[in-house]
Backbone as a chain_set.jsonl record, in Angstrom:
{"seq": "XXXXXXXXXXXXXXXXXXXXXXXXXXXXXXXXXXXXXXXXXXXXXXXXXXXXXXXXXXXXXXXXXXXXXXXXXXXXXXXXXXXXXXXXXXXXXXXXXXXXXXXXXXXXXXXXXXXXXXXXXXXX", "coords": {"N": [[-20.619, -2.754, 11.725], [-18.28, -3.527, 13.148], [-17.667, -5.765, 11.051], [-16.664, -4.138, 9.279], [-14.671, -3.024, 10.504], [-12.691, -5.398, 10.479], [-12.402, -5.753, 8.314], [-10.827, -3.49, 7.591], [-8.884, -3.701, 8.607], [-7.849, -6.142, 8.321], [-7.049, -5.727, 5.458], [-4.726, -3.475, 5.827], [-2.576, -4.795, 6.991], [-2.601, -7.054, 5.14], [-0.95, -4.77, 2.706], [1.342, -5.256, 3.683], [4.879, -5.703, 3.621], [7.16, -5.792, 5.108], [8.74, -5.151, 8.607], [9.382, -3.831, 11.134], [9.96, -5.51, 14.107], [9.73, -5.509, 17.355], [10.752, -7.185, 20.59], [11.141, -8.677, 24.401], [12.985, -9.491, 26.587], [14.748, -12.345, 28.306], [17.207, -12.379, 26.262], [17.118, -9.385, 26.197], [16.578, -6.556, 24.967], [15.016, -6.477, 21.999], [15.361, -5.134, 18.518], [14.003, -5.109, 14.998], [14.059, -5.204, 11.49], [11.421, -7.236, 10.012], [10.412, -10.101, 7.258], [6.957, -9.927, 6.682], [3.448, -10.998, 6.681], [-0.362, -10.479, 6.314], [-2.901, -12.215, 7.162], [-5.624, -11.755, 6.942], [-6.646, -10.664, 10.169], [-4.587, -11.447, 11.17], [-0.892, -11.248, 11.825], [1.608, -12.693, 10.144], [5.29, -13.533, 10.673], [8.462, -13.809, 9.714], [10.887, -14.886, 11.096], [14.577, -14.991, 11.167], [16.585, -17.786, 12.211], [18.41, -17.832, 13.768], [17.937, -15.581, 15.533], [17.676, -13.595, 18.418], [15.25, -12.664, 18.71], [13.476, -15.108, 18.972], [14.591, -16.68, 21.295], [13.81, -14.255, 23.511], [10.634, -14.793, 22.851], [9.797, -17.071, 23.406], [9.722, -16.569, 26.339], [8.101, -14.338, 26.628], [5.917, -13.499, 25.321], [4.261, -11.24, 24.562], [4.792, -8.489, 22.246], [5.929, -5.236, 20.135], [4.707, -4.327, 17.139], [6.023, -2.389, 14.326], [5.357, -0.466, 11.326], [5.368, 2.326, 8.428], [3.155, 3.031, 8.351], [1.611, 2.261, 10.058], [1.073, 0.886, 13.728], [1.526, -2.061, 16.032], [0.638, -3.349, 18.815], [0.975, -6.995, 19.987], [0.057, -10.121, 20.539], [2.557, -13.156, 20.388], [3.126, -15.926, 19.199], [5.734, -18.687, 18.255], [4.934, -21.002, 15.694], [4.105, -24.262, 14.0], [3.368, -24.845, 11.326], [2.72, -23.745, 8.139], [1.216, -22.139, 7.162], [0.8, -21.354, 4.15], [1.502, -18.873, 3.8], [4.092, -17.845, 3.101], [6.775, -18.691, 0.892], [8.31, -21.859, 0.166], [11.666, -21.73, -0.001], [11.27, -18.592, 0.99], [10.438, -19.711, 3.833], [13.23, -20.83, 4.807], [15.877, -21.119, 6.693], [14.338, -19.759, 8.192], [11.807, -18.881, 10.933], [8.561, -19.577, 11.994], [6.658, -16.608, 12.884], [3.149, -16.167, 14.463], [1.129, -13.45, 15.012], [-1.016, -12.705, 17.267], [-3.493, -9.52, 17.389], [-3.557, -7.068, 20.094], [-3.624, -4.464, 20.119], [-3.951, -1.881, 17.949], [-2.655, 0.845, 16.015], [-3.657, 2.862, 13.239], [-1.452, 4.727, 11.66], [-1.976, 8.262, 10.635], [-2.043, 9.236, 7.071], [0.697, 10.495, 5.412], [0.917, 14.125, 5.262], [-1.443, 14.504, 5.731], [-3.882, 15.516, 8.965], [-2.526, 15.433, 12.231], [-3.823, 14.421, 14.423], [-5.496, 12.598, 13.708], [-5.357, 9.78, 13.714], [-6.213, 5.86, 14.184], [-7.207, 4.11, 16.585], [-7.486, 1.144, 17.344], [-8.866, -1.8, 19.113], [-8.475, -5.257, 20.359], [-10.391, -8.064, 21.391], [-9.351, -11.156, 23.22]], "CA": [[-19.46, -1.911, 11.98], [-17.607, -4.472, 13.358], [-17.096, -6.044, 10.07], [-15.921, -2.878, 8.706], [-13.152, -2.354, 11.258], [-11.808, -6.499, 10.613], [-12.2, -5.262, 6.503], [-9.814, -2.184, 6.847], [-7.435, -3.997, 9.412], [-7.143, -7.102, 7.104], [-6.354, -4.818, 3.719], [-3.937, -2.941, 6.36], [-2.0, -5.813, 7.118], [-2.231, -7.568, 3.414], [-0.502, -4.124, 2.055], [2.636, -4.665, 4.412], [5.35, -7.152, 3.769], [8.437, -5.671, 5.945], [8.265, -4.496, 9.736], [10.096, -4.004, 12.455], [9.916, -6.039, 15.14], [10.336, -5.207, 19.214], [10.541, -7.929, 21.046], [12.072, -8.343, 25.484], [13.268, -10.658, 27.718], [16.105, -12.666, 28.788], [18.338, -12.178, 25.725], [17.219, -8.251, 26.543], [15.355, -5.407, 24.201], [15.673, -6.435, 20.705], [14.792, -4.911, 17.247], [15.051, -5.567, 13.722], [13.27, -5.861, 10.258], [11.667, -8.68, 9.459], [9.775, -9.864, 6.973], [6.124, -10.244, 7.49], [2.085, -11.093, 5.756], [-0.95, -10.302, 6.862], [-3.591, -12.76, 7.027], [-7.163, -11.671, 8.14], [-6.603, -9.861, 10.935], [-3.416, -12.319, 11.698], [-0.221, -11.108, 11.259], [2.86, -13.29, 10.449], [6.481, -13.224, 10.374], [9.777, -14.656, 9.092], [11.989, -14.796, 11.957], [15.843, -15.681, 11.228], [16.494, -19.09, 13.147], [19.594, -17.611, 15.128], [17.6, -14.656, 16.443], [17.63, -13.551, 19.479], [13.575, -12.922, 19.157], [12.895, -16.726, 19.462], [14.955, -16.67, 22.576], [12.313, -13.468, 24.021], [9.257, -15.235, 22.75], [9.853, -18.23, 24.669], [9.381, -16.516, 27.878], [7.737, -13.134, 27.053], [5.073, -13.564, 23.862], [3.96, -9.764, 23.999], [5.574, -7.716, 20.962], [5.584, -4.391, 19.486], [5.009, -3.966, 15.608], [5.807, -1.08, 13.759], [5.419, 0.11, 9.792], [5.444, 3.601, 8.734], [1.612, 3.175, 8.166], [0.875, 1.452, 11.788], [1.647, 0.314, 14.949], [0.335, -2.722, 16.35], [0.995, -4.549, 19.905], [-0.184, -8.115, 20.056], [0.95, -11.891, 21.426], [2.827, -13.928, 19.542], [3.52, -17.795, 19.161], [6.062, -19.571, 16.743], [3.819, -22.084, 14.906], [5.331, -25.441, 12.823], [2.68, -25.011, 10.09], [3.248, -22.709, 7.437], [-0.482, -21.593, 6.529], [0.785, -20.907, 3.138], [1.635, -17.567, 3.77], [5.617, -17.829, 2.906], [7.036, -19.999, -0.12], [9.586, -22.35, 1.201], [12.189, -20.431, -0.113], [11.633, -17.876, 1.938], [10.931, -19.882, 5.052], [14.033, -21.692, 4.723], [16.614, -20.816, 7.742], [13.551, -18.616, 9.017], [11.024, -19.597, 12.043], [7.263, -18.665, 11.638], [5.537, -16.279, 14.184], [2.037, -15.504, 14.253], [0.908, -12.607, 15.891], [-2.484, -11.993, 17.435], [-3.452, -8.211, 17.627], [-3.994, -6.73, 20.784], [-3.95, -3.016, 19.832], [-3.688, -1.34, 16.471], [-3.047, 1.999, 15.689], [-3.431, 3.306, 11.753], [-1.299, 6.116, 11.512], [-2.464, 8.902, 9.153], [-1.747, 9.622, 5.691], [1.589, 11.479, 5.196], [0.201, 15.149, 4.94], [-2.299, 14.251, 6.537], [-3.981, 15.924, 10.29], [-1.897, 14.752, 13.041], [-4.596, 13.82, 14.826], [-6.228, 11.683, 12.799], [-5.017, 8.527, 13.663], [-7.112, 5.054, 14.68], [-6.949, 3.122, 17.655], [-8.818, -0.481, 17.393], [-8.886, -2.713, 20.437], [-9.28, -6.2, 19.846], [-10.554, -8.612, 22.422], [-8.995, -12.393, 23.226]], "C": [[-18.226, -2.753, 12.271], [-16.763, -5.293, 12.289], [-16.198, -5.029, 9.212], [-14.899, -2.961, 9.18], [-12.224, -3.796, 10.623], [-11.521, -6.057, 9.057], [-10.783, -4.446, 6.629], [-8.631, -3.155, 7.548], [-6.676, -5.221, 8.581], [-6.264, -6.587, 5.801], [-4.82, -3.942, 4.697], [-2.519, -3.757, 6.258], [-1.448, -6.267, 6.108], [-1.307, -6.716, 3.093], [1.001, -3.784, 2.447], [3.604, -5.892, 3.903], [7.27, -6.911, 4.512], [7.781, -4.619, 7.707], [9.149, -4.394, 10.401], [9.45, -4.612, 14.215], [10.334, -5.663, 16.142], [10.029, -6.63, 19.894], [11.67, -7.335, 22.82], [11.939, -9.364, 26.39], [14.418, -11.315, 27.965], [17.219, -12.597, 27.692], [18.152, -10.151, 25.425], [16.364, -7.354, 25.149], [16.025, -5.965, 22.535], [14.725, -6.04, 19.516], [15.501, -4.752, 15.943], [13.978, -5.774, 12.717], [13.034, -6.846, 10.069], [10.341, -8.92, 7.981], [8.289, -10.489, 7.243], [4.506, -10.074, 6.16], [1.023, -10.878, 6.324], [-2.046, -11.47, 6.147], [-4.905, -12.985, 7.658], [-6.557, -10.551, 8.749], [-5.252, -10.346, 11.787], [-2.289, -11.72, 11.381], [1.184, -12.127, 11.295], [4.211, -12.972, 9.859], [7.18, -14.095, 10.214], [10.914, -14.283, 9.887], [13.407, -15.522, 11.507], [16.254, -16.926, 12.539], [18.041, -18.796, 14.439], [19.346, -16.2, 15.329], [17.597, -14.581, 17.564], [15.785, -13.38, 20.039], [13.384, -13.701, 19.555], [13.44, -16.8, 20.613], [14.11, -15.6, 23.341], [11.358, -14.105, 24.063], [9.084, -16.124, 23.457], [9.391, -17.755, 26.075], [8.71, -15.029, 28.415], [6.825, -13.067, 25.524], [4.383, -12.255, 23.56], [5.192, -8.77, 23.037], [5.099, -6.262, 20.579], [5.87, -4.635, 17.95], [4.977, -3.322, 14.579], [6.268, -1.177, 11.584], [5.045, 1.935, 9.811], [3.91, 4.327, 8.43], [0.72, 3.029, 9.919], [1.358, 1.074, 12.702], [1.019, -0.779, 15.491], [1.505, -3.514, 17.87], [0.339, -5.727, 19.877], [0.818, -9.243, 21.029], [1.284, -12.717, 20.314], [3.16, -15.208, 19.698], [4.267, -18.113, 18.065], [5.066, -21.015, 16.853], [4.959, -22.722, 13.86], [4.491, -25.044, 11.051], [3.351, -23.554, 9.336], [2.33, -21.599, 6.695], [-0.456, -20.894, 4.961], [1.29, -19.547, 2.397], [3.132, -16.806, 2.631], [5.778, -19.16, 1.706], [8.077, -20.656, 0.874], [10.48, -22.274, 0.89], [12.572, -19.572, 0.761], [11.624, -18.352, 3.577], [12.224, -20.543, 5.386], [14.924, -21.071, 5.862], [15.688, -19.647, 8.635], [12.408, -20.069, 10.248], [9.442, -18.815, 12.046], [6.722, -18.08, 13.045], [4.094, -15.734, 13.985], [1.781, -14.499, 15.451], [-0.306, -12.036, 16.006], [-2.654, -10.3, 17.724], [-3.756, -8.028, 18.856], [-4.433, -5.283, 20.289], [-3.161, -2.782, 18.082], [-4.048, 0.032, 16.068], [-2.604, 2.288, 14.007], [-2.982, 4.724, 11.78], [-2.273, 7.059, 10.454], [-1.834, 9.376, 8.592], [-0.564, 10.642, 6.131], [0.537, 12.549, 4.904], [-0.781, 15.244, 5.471], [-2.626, 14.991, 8.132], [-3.178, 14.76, 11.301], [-2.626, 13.881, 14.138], [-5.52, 13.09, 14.664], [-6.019, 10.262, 12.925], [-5.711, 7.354, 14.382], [-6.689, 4.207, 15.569], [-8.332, 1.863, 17.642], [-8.199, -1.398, 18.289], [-9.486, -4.143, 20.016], [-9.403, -7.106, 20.974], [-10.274, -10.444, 22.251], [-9.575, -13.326, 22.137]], "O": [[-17.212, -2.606, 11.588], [-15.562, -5.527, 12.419], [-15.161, -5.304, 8.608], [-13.941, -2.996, 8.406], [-11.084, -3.519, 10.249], [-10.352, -6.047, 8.671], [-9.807, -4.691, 5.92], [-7.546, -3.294, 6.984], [-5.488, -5.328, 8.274], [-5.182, -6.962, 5.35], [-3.802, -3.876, 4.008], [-1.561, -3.401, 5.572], [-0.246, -6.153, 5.864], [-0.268, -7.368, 2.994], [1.72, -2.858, 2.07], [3.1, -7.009, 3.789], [8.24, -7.661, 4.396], [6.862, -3.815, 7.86], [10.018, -5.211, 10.096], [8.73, -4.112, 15.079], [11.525, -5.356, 16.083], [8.938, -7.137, 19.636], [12.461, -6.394, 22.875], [10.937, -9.934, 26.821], [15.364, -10.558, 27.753], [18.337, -12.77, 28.177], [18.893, -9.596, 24.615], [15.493, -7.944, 24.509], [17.171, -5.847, 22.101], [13.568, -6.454, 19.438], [16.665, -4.481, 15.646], [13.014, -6.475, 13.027], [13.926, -7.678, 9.898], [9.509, -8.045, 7.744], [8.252, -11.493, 7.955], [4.46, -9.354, 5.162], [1.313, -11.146, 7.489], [-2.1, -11.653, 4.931], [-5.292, -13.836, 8.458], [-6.035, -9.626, 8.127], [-4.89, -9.798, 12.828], [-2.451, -11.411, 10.2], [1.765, -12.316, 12.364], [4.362, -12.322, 8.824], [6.812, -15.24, 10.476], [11.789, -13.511, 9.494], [13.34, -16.751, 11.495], [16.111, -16.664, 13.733], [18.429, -19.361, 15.462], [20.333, -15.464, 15.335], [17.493, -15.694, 18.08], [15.227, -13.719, 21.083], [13.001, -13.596, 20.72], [12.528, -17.102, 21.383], [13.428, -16.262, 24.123], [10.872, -14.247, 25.186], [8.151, -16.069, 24.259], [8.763, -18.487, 26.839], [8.636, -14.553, 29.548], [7.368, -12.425, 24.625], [3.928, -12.082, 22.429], [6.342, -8.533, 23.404], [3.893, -6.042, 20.688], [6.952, -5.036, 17.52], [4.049, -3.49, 13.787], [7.137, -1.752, 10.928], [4.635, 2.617, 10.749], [3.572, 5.506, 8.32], [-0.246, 3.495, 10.524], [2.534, 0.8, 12.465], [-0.203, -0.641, 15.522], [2.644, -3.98, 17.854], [-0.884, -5.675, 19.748], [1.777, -9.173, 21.797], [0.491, -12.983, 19.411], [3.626, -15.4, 20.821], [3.783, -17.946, 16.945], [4.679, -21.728, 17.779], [5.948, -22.29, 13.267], [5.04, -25.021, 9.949], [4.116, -22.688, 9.76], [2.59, -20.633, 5.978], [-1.329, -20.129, 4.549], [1.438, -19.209, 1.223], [3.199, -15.852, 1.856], [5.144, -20.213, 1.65], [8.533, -20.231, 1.936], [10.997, -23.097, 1.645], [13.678, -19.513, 1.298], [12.329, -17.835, 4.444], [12.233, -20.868, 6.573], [14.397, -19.966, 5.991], [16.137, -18.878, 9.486], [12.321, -21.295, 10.318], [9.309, -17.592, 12.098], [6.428, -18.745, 14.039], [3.987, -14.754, 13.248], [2.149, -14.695, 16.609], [-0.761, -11.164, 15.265], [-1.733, -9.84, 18.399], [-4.48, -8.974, 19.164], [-5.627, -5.056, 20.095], [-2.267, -3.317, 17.426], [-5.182, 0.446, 15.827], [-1.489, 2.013, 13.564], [-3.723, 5.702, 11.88], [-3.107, 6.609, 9.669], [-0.927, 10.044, 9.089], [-0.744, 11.477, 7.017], [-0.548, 12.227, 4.419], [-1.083, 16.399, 5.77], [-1.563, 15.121, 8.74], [-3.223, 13.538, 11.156], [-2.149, 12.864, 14.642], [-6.396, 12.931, 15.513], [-6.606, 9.546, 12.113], [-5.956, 7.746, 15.523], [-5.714, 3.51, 15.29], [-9.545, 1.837, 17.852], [-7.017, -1.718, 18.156], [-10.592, -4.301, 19.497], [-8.432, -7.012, 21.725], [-10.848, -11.051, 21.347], [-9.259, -14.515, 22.11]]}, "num_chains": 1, "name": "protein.A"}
């Protein structure tokens, strides 16, 4: 079962490549599109290098991350490597963040029951 849930959350992830970002802390509540890959159960992003995120993350690494498929809270870290994810191109004036999941909710399907939606808990 277990494998099942990391299956759907990986293909979840893979099928996204813009998000909005929440980030909070001393440069105060900030949000903003960014763009973003999913890798595994990893998700990363393409932070602009004169964001005010990277100033948050520094001293507050919990995030919200929303698509109009999902929601996910997790912890994030900028990382130097580039795991391949991004051409360099696109990382070019950007800053990489990876973001571990803590929580992940799969909305449901436009049209879809309202109550239908998945909550997966993932542990350290």
């Amino acid at each position: 079962m277990l494998d099942q849930l990391r299956d759907q959350v990986a293909q979840t992830l893979a099928e996204t490549n813009w998000c909005t970002l929440a980030t909070t802390g001393p440069a105060g509540l900030q949000a903003s599109m960014v763009r973003c890959a999913g890798q595994g159960i990893t998700l990363y992003l393409l932070i602009p290098d004169t964001s005010d995120h990277l100033f948050n993350l520094e001293s507050e690494p919990e995030v919200a991350v929303t698509t109009e498929s999902w929601q996910m809270r997790g912890a994030a870290e900028i990382i130097q490597d580039s795991t391949g994810v991004f051409s360099a191109e696109q990382r070019q004036w950007h800053t990489l963040v990876r973001v571990s999941p803590i929580r992940l909710h799969i909305l449901p399907a436009k049209g879809g029951p309202a109550n239908c939606a998945e909550t997966i808990d993932f542990d350290g």
